Amino acid sequence: MDYLPLFFKLTQQNVLLVGGGNVALRKARLLCRAGATVTVISHQVCDELQNLLDAHAGISIVGEYHASLLEGKALVIAATDDNSLNERIHYDAVQHNIPINVVDNPALCTFVFPAIVDRSPVVIGISSGGSAPVLARLLRARLETWIPKSYGNLASIASSFREQVKKRFQSVNQRRVFWESVLQGQIAEKIFSGRTEEASKLLQEKLDRSDPEHSAGEVYLIGGGPGDPELLTFKALRLMQQADVVLYDALVSADVLDLCRRDADLIFVGKKRDNHAVPQEGINDLLVRHAQQGKRVVRLKGGDPFIFGRGGEELETLKAHNIPFQVVPGITAASACSTYAGIPLTHRHYAQSVRFVTGQLKNRTSDLNFEELVHPNQTVVFYMGLHTLPQLSSKLIEHGKPGDTPAAIVSRGTSSDQKVLTGTLATLPGLQEKAKLEAPALIIVGEVVTLHDNLSWFGDEVLAQNLIPETASKT
Ligand code: SAH
């Protein structure tokens, strides 16, 4: 982050604006809206700027800029087209420790003006740090259409009830839950449609009815998808942004985690192979304990919570403790990795069914039903199979699957370092020994893997093409 966004209180603060043309006028308008007392220094002050200053008790001085004008100023803005003058003003301001903005010259600025969406008292500032102002303006235009004009009224009504709500709910948490339901529900809609009085009445009723002692917690079991944050569902995002506590796994990507509510407590409960950070019972206990404290607990898992995610077990514990929950599906690794690798899991010619199978083998043998896995015309996807790949490969061949069946490893699917290694059932273990693709990785076995050659679209690293020509040309 090149600039820290802050909101500057300028009411009755003195601001120096150097320049008297149109650019200065635009800045002066903003400053006056923020209640600043503006002093303009310029050889010429345009009429409109003069009128604005007259209307807002501003001062205009016709003449030459001088460093003594900086005294007692909270901010300085240089809006002249004289580069050496701008540089001088910058230098003087920095000497006096006064924040300075030189219009259209980020190198000389110690602060920048964001593009503004004004729904006072709610104000949104968007900045590209001076690098792409047009982009910031485009984004502003989007927000302008998306945020109702009367959003500010919502903030005003919230402000008028603030003390009452504070008295009724002792804990910050309870207050937040109350406000979130007010600001997103029926009351907000009334305000957006201009029925402020009705909204006030409803808010009062809601406040009188609410029972601070029994605002129960809730658990949201959320599938965070395979890593790319754009693959989250809207619902996942909405609930993640309401979380008080987030319990997350090793498979949850940093980008996804970053979208949780800023103030939420993030607790890592990840399990890595052979290294159980928090045992399952410990996770169950944490879920129950936080929810019983009235918190909204997000249990965030990689992929889909019900596919090799032990999500079901966690919910059973919650059920036993009468804790309400919601489950949000996520895009499971098989779907995500296959699509991002250009390997359709089913295909009219190659595979009419698909199986998701765990590649974990107990005691190096397996309770997997290999007889079923070797059937033709199906795709088999192994989760957690990277370290057992040699055994999986030889078991499948042993049970009759042809050694030249196309097979692929998709490592770190959907991330910027996704890698795809293709070969055959017989060659893939050897190829992987050399390529050493990293976990998490998925193994896809079946004729559909041949399509990768033609349909690969994401990322640029394709490691090996070792397919048997006959399978590739089969239609
Ligand atoms: N619930 C998860 C699966 C958890 S099991 C889901 O629905 O996706 C963990 C296994 O998922 C890993 O061993 C790996 O095989 C697979 N996996 C998860 N994310 C992956 C990714 N981004 N790329 C490749 N494989 C992934």
Coordinates of C-alpha atoms and ligand atoms in Angstrom, one line a residue:
M1 CA 0.0 0.0 0.0
D2 CA 1.7 3.2 -1.2
Y3 CA -0.7 5.6 0.6
L4 CA -2.6 5.0 3.8
P5 CA -6.2 6.3 3.3
L6 CA -7.2 8.7 6.1
F7 CA -10.0 11.1 6.5
F8 CA -8.9 14.6 7.3
K9 CA -11.0 16.9 9.5
L10 CA -10.8 20.3 7.8
T11 CA -13.7 22.2 9.5
Q12 CA -12.4 25.7 10.2
Q13 CA -8.8 24.7 9.3
N14 CA -6.8 27.1 7.2
V15 CA -5.8 25.7 3.8
L16 CA -3.5 27.5 1.3
L17 CA -4.4 27.1 -2.4
V18 CA -1.9 28.4 -4.9
G19 CA -3.5 29.1 -8.3
G20 CA -6.6 30.9 -9.4
G21 CA -7.8 29.0 -12.5
N22 CA -10.2 26.1 -13.1
V23 CA -8.1 23.4 -11.5
A24 CA -7.8 25.5 -8.4
L25 CA -11.6 26.1 -8.5
R26 CA -12.2 22.3 -8.5
K27 CA -10.0 21.8 -5.4
A28 CA -11.5 24.9 -3.7
R29 CA -15.0 23.4 -4.1
L30 CA -14.0 20.2 -2.3
L31 CA -12.2 22.1 0.4
C32 CA -15.2 24.3 1.0
R33 CA -17.5 21.3 1.1
A34 CA -15.3 19.9 3.9
G35 CA -15.6 23.2 5.8
A36 CA -12.1 24.5 5.3
T37 CA -11.2 28.2 5.3
V38 CA -9.4 28.6 2.0
T39 CA -6.8 31.2 1.2
V40 CA -6.1 31.5 -2.5
I41 CA -2.9 33.2 -3.7
S42 CA -2.6 33.9 -7.4
H43 CA -1.9 36.6 -9.9
Q44 CA -5.4 36.1 -11.2
V45 CA -8.4 34.7 -9.5
C46 CA -11.3 33.6 -11.9
D47 CA -14.7 34.9 -11.1
E48 CA -16.2 31.6 -10.1
L49 CA -13.5 31.0 -7.6
Q50 CA -13.9 34.4 -6.2
N51 CA -17.6 33.9 -5.8
L52 CA -17.0 30.6 -4.0
L53 CA -14.5 32.2 -1.6
D54 CA -16.9 35.0 -0.9
A55 CA -19.7 32.5 -0.1
H56 CA -17.4 30.5 2.3
A57 CA -15.5 33.2 4.1
G58 CA -12.4 32.4 2.1
I59 CA -9.6 34.9 1.3
S60 CA -8.1 35.7 -2.0
I61 CA -4.7 37.4 -2.3
V62 CA -3.7 38.7 -5.7
G63 CA 0.1 38.5 -5.9
E64 CA 3.2 36.3 -5.7
Y65 CA 3.4 33.1 -3.6
H66 CA 5.7 33.4 -0.6
A67 CA 6.7 30.8 2.0
S68 CA 5.4 33.0 4.8
L69 CA 1.9 32.2 3.6
L70 CA 2.3 28.7 4.9
E71 CA 2.2 29.7 8.5
G72 CA -0.8 28.3 10.3
K73 CA -1.9 26.2 7.4
A74 CA -3.2 22.6 7.8
L75 CA -2.8 21.7 4.1
V76 CA -1.3 23.2 1.0
I77 CA -2.4 22.6 -2.6
A78 CA -0.4 23.9 -5.6
A79 CA -2.6 24.2 -8.7
T80 CA -0.3 26.2 -10.9
D81 CA 1.2 25.3 -14.3
D82 CA 4.5 26.7 -13.3
N83 CA 6.7 23.7 -12.6
S84 CA 9.5 25.5 -10.7
L85 CA 7.0 27.3 -8.6
N86 CA 5.3 23.9 -7.8
E87 CA 8.6 22.5 -6.8
R88 CA 9.3 25.5 -4.5
I89 CA 5.9 25.2 -2.8
H90 CA 6.6 21.4 -2.3
Y91 CA 9.9 22.1 -0.8
D92 CA 8.6 24.8 1.6
A93 CA 5.7 22.7 2.7
V94 CA 7.9 19.7 3.4
Q95 CA 10.2 22.0 5.4
H96 CA 7.2 23.1 7.5
N97 CA 5.8 19.6 7.8
I98 CA 2.6 20.6 6.1
P99 CA 0.9 18.0 3.8
I100 CA 1.2 19.1 0.2
N101 CA -0.6 18.2 -3.0
V102 CA 0.7 19.4 -6.3
V103 CA -2.1 18.8 -8.8
D104 CA -1.2 16.1 -11.4
N105 CA 2.3 15.7 -10.1
P106 CA 2.3 12.7 -7.7
A107 CA 6.1 12.9 -7.2
L108 CA 5.6 16.3 -5.5
C109 CA 2.7 15.2 -3.3
T110 CA 2.7 14.0 0.3
F111 CA -1.0 13.3 0.0
V112 CA -3.3 12.6 -3.0
F113 CA -7.0 13.4 -3.5
P114 CA -9.0 10.3 -4.0
A115 CA -12.0 10.0 -6.4
I116 CA -14.9 10.6 -4.0
V117 CA -18.3 9.0 -3.6
D118 CA -20.1 11.3 -1.2
R119 CA -23.0 10.0 0.7
S120 CA -22.3 12.1 3.7
P121 CA -21.8 11.3 6.5
V122 CA -20.6 8.2 4.5
V123 CA -17.7 9.1 2.2
I124 CA -15.8 6.7 0.0
G125 CA -12.4 7.6 -1.3
I126 CA -10.7 5.7 -4.1
S127 CA -7.1 6.1 -5.0
S128 CA -4.7 4.6 -7.5
G129 CA -1.9 6.4 -5.7
G130 CA -1.7 8.8 -8.6
S131 CA -0.8 6.1 -11.1
A132 CA -4.1 5.7 -12.9
P133 CA -6.6 8.4 -11.9
V134 CA -8.9 7.4 -14.7
L135 CA -9.2 3.9 -13.3
A136 CA -10.2 5.4 -9.9
R137 CA -12.8 7.5 -11.6
L138 CA -14.3 4.5 -13.5
L139 CA -14.5 2.7 -10.2
R140 CA -16.2 5.7 -8.6
A141 CA -18.8 5.8 -11.4
R142 CA -19.6 2.1 -10.7
L143 CA -20.0 2.8 -7.0
E144 CA -22.1 5.8 -7.7
T145 CA -24.7 3.7 -9.5
W146 CA -24.5 0.9 -7.0
I147 CA -24.9 2.7 -3.7
P148 CA -28.3 4.3 -3.2
K149 CA -28.3 8.1 -3.0
S150 CA -29.9 8.0 0.4
Y151 CA -27.2 5.8 1.9
G152 CA -26.2 8.8 4.0
N153 CA -29.7 9.0 5.6
L154 CA -29.1 5.5 6.8
A155 CA -25.9 6.6 8.6
S156 CA -27.8 9.6 10.1
I157 CA -30.6 7.5 11.5
A158 CA -28.0 5.0 12.9
S159 CA -26.3 8.0 14.6
S160 CA -29.5 9.2 16.2
F161 CA -30.1 5.7 17.8
R162 CA -26.5 5.1 18.7
E163 CA -26.7 5.9 22.4
Q164 CA -29.9 3.9 22.9
V165 CA -28.5 0.9 21.3
K166 CA -25.3 1.2 23.3
K167 CA -27.3 1.2 26.6
R168 CA -29.3 -1.8 25.6
F169 CA -26.5 -4.0 24.4
Q170 CA -23.4 -4.2 26.6
S171 CA -21.1 -6.0 24.3
V172 CA -19.6 -4.7 21.1
N173 CA -20.5 -7.9 19.4
Q174 CA -24.2 -7.8 20.3
R175 CA -24.3 -4.2 19.0
R176 CA -22.7 -5.1 15.8
V177 CA -25.1 -8.0 15.2
F178 CA -28.0 -5.6 15.9
W179 CA -26.7 -2.9 13.5
E180 CA -26.0 -5.4 10.7
S181 CA -29.5 -6.6 10.7
V182 CA -30.9 -3.1 10.8
L183 CA -28.6 -1.8 8.1
Q184 CA -29.2 -4.6 5.6
G185 CA -32.8 -5.4 6.1
Q186 CA -36.3 -4.0 5.9
I187 CA -35.4 -0.8 7.8
A188 CA -32.7 0.1 5.3
E189 CA -35.0 -0.5 2.4
K190 CA -37.6 1.9 3.9
I191 CA -34.9 4.6 4.1
F192 CA -33.8 4.0 0.5
S193 CA -37.4 4.4 -0.6
G194 CA -37.6 7.7 1.3
R195 CA -39.8 6.5 4.2
T196 CA -37.5 7.8 7.0
E197 CA -40.2 8.1 9.6
E198 CA -41.5 4.6 9.1
A199 CA -37.9 3.4 9.3
S200 CA -37.3 5.2 12.6
K201 CA -40.5 3.6 14.0
L202 CA -39.4 0.1 13.0
L203 CA -36.0 0.6 14.4
Q204 CA -37.4 1.7 17.8
E205 CA -39.7 -1.4 17.8
K206 CA -36.9 -3.7 16.9
L207 CA -34.8 -2.2 19.7
D208 CA -37.6 -2.6 22.2
R209 CA -38.2 -6.2 21.2
S210 CA -34.6 -7.5 21.1
D211 CA -33.3 -9.6 23.9
P212 CA -29.6 -8.9 24.5
E213 CA -29.2 -12.0 26.8
H214 CA -30.2 -14.4 24.1
S215 CA -28.5 -13.3 21.0
A216 CA -27.2 -16.7 20.0
G217 CA -24.1 -17.3 18.0
E218 CA -24.1 -19.1 14.7
V219 CA -21.6 -21.1 12.7
Y220 CA -21.1 -20.8 8.9
L221 CA -19.4 -23.7 7.4
I222 CA -18.0 -22.3 4.2
G223 CA -16.3 -23.8 1.2
G224 CA -13.5 -21.4 0.3
G225 CA -12.8 -23.0 -3.1
P226 CA -9.5 -24.0 -4.5
G227 CA -7.6 -20.8 -4.0
D228 CA -8.5 -18.2 -6.6
P229 CA -10.7 -15.7 -4.6
E230 CA -12.9 -15.0 -7.7
L231 CA -14.2 -18.6 -7.3
L232 CA -15.9 -17.8 -4.0
T233 CA -19.7 -17.6 -4.0
F234 CA -21.5 -14.4 -3.2
K235 CA -22.9 -16.0 -0.2
A236 CA -19.5 -17.2 1.1
L237 CA -18.2 -13.6 0.8
R238 CA -21.2 -12.1 2.5
L239 CA -20.9 -14.4 5.5
M240 CA -17.1 -14.1 5.6
Q241 CA -17.6 -10.4 6.0
Q242 CA -19.8 -10.9 9.0
A243 CA -17.5 -13.1 10.9
D244 CA -16.3 -12.5 14.5
V245 CA -14.0 -15.5 14.4
V246 CA -12.6 -17.5 11.5
L247 CA -11.3 -21.0 11.9
Y248 CA -9.4 -21.8 8.7
D249 CA -7.5 -24.7 7.2
A250 CA -4.1 -24.9 5.5
L251 CA -5.8 -25.2 2.1
V252 CA -7.5 -21.8 2.4
S253 CA -5.5 -19.3 0.3
A254 CA -4.2 -16.0 1.7
D255 CA -6.2 -14.1 -0.9
V256 CA -9.4 -15.8 0.2
L257 CA -8.6 -15.3 3.9
D258 CA -8.0 -11.6 3.2
L259 CA -11.6 -11.2 2.3
C260 CA -12.8 -12.0 5.8
R261 CA -14.0 -9.1 8.0
R262 CA -10.9 -7.1 8.9
D263 CA -11.6 -7.2 12.7
A264 CA -12.3 -11.0 12.8
D265 CA -10.0 -13.2 14.9
L266 CA -8.3 -15.5 12.5
I267 CA -7.4 -18.9 14.0
F268 CA -5.4 -21.4 12.0
V269 CA -6.6 -25.0 12.7
G270 CA -4.9 -26.5 9.7
K271 CA -4.0 -30.1 9.4
K272 CA -0.9 -30.9 7.4
R273 CA -0.1 -34.6 6.6
D274 CA 1.6 -36.1 9.6
N275 CA 1.4 -32.8 11.5
H276 CA -2.0 -32.4 13.1
A277 CA -2.0 -28.7 14.2
V278 CA -5.3 -28.9 16.1
P279 CA -7.0 -32.3 16.4
Q280 CA -10.5 -32.6 15.1
E281 CA -12.0 -32.7 18.6
G282 CA -10.2 -29.5 19.4
I283 CA -11.7 -27.8 16.3
N284 CA -15.1 -29.0 17.3
D285 CA -14.6 -27.6 20.8
L286 CA -13.5 -24.2 19.4
L287 CA -16.5 -24.0 17.2
V288 CA -18.9 -24.7 20.0
R289 CA -17.1 -22.5 22.5
H290 CA -17.1 -19.4 20.3
A291 CA -20.6 -19.9 19.1
Q292 CA -21.8 -20.2 22.7
Q293 CA -20.3 -16.8 23.4
G294 CA -22.7 -15.4 20.9
K295 CA -20.2 -15.0 18.1
R296 CA -20.6 -15.6 14.4
V297 CA -18.1 -18.2 13.6
V298 CA -16.9 -18.9 10.1
R299 CA -15.4 -22.3 9.6
L300 CA -13.6 -21.8 6.4
K301 CA -12.4 -24.9 4.4
G302 CA -10.6 -25.3 1.1
G303 CA -12.8 -26.5 -1.8
D304 CA -16.1 -27.8 -0.7
P305 CA -16.7 -28.6 3.0
F306 CA -18.6 -31.8 2.2
I307 CA -15.9 -33.3 -0.1
F308 CA -13.1 -34.8 1.9
G309 CA -13.5 -32.0 4.3
R310 CA -14.9 -33.6 7.5
G311 CA -17.6 -30.9 7.4
G312 CA -20.3 -33.4 8.3
E313 CA -18.6 -34.3 11.5
E314 CA -18.3 -30.7 12.7
L315 CA -21.9 -30.1 12.0
E316 CA -22.9 -33.2 14.0
T317 CA -21.2 -31.7 17.0
L318 CA -22.9 -28.3 16.5
K319 CA -26.3 -30.1 16.2
A320 CA -25.6 -31.9 19.5
H321 CA -25.1 -28.6 21.2
N322 CA -28.1 -27.0 19.5
I323 CA -26.0 -24.4 17.8
P324 CA -27.6 -23.0 14.6
F325 CA -25.5 -23.3 11.4
Q326 CA -25.5 -22.7 7.7
V327 CA -23.4 -24.5 5.0
V328 CA -22.1 -22.8 1.9
P329 CA -20.8 -25.1 -0.8
G330 CA -17.5 -24.3 -2.5
I331 CA -15.9 -25.3 -5.7
T332 CA -14.2 -28.5 -5.1
A333 CA -10.6 -29.1 -6.3
A334 CA -11.7 -31.7 -8.9
S335 CA -14.0 -29.1 -10.6
A336 CA -11.5 -26.2 -10.2
C337 CA -8.3 -28.0 -11.2
S338 CA -9.9 -29.8 -14.2
T339 CA -11.4 -26.6 -15.6
Y340 CA -8.3 -24.6 -15.0
A341 CA -6.2 -27.3 -16.6
G342 CA -8.5 -27.7 -19.7
I343 CA -9.5 -31.3 -18.8
P344 CA -13.2 -31.8 -18.9
L345 CA -14.1 -34.5 -16.4
T346 CA -16.7 -36.0 -18.6
H347 CA -16.8 -36.0 -22.4
R348 CA -19.2 -37.6 -24.8
H349 CA -16.5 -39.8 -26.3
Y350 CA -14.2 -40.5 -23.4
A351 CA -16.0 -40.6 -20.1
Q352 CA -19.6 -40.9 -19.1
S353 CA -19.0 -40.8 -15.4
V354 CA -16.5 -39.4 -12.9
R355 CA -15.4 -40.6 -9.5
F356 CA -13.8 -38.6 -6.7
V357 CA -11.6 -40.8 -4.6
T358 CA -9.2 -40.3 -1.7
G359 CA -5.6 -41.3 -2.6
Q360 CA -4.7 -41.9 1.0
L361 CA -3.8 -45.5 1.6
K362 CA -3.8 -47.0 5.0
N363 CA -0.6 -49.0 5.8
R364 CA 0.5 -48.5 2.2
T365 CA -2.3 -50.8 1.0
S366 CA -5.7 -49.7 0.4
D367 CA -9.3 -50.3 1.1
L368 CA -10.1 -48.7 -2.2
N369 CA -12.2 -50.8 -4.6
F370 CA -9.7 -50.9 -7.5
E371 CA -11.9 -53.3 -9.5
E372 CA -14.4 -50.4 -9.8
L373 CA -11.8 -47.8 -10.5
V374 CA -10.4 -49.5 -13.6
H375 CA -13.7 -49.6 -15.5
P376 CA -13.4 -47.9 -19.0
N377 CA -15.1 -44.7 -19.9
Q378 CA -14.8 -43.1 -16.6
T379 CA -12.6 -40.4 -15.1
V380 CA -11.0 -41.0 -11.7
V381 CA -9.9 -38.1 -9.7
F382 CA -7.6 -38.7 -6.7
Y383 CA -7.5 -36.2 -3.9
M384 CA -4.6 -36.4 -1.4
G385 CA -2.8 -38.8 -3.7
L386 CA 0.4 -37.1 -4.5
H387 CA 2.6 -39.1 -2.1
T388 CA 0.9 -42.4 -2.9
L389 CA 1.0 -41.9 -6.7
P390 CA 3.4 -44.9 -7.4
Q391 CA 1.2 -47.3 -5.4
L392 CA -2.0 -45.9 -7.0
S393 CA -0.5 -46.3 -10.4
S394 CA 0.7 -49.9 -9.9
K395 CA -2.5 -51.0 -8.2
L396 CA -4.6 -49.7 -11.1
I397 CA -2.4 -51.4 -13.6
E398 CA -2.4 -54.6 -11.6
H399 CA -6.3 -54.5 -11.6
G400 CA -6.3 -54.3 -15.4
K401 CA -6.2 -50.6 -16.2
P402 CA -4.0 -50.1 -19.3
G403 CA -0.6 -48.6 -18.5
D404 CA -1.1 -46.1 -21.4
T405 CA -4.2 -44.6 -19.9
P406 CA -3.6 -40.8 -19.9
A407 CA -3.1 -39.3 -16.5
A408 CA -2.3 -35.9 -15.1
I409 CA -1.2 -34.1 -12.0
V410 CA -2.6 -30.6 -11.3
S411 CA -0.5 -28.9 -8.7
R412 CA -1.7 -25.8 -6.8
G413 CA -4.7 -25.5 -9.1
T414 CA -6.1 -22.1 -9.9
S415 CA -3.2 -20.2 -8.3
S416 CA -0.6 -18.2 -10.2
D417 CA 1.8 -21.1 -9.8
Q418 CA -0.5 -23.8 -11.1
K419 CA 1.4 -26.6 -12.8
V420 CA 0.1 -29.4 -14.9
L421 CA 2.1 -32.6 -15.6
T422 CA 0.7 -35.0 -18.1
G423 CA 1.7 -38.6 -19.0
T424 CA 0.3 -42.0 -18.7
L425 CA -0.6 -44.1 -15.7
A426 CA 2.7 -46.0 -16.2
T427 CA 4.9 -42.9 -16.8
L428 CA 3.4 -40.3 -14.4
P429 CA 5.1 -41.5 -11.2
G430 CA 8.6 -41.3 -12.9
L431 CA 7.8 -37.9 -14.4
Q432 CA 6.7 -36.6 -11.1
E433 CA 9.9 -37.9 -9.5
K434 CA 11.8 -35.5 -11.8
A435 CA 9.3 -32.6 -11.9
K436 CA 8.6 -32.7 -8.1
L437 CA 5.3 -30.8 -8.3
E438 CA 4.1 -29.6 -4.9
A439 CA 1.0 -30.2 -2.9
P440 CA -1.8 -29.6 -2.9
A441 CA -2.1 -31.6 -6.0
L442 CA -4.8 -33.6 -7.7
I443 CA -4.4 -36.7 -9.9
I444 CA -6.7 -37.2 -12.9
V445 CA -6.8 -40.5 -14.6
G446 CA -8.7 -41.1 -17.9
E447 CA -8.8 -40.5 -21.6
V448 CA -10.1 -36.9 -21.0
V449 CA -6.6 -35.9 -20.0
T450 CA -5.7 -36.0 -23.8
L451 CA -7.9 -32.9 -24.2
H452 CA -5.5 -30.8 -22.1
D453 CA -3.2 -30.4 -25.0
N454 CA -5.8 -28.6 -27.0
L455 CA -7.9 -26.9 -24.3
S456 CA -5.3 -25.7 -21.8
W457 CA -5.9 -22.0 -21.3
F458 CA -4.7 -21.0 -17.8
G459 CA -1.2 -20.1 -16.9
D460 CA 1.7 -20.9 -19.2
E461 CA 3.5 -23.8 -17.6
V462 CA 2.8 -27.2 -19.2
L463 CA 5.5 -29.5 -18.0
A464 CA 5.4 -32.7 -20.1
Q465 CA 3.5 -34.0 -23.0
N466 CA 3.9 -37.8 -23.0
L467 CA 0.7 -38.9 -24.4
I468 CA 0.3 -42.0 -26.5
P469 CA -0.6 -40.8 -30.1
E470 CA -3.5 -43.3 -30.6
T471 CA -5.4 -42.1 -27.5
A472 CA -4.9 -38.5 -28.5
S473 CA -6.4 -39.0 -31.9
K474 CA -9.3 -41.2 -30.8
T475 CA -12.7 -39.5 -31.4
Ligands
SAH1 N1 -12.5 -30.1 0.6 C1 -11.5 -30.0 -0.4 C2 -10.6 -31.2 -0.4 C3 -9.8 -31.4 0.8 S1 -8.7 -32.8 0.7 C4 -12.1 -29.8 -1.8 O1 -13.3 -29.9 -1.9 O2 -11.4 -29.5 -2.7 C5 -7.2 -32.0 0.3 C6 -6.9 -32.4 -1.2 O3 -7.6 -31.6 -2.1 C7 -5.4 -32.1 -1.5 O4 -4.6 -33.2 -1.1 C8 -5.5 -32.1 -3.0 O5 -5.6 -33.4 -3.6 C9 -6.8 -31.4 -3.2 N2 -6.7 -30.0 -3.5 C10 -7.3 -29.0 -2.8 N3 -7.0 -27.8 -3.3 C11 -6.2 -28.0 -4.4 C12 -5.6 -27.2 -5.3 N4 -5.7 -25.9 -5.3 N5 -4.9 -27.7 -6.3 C13 -4.8 -29.1 -6.4 N6 -5.3 -29.9 -5.5 C14 -6.0 -29.4 -4.5

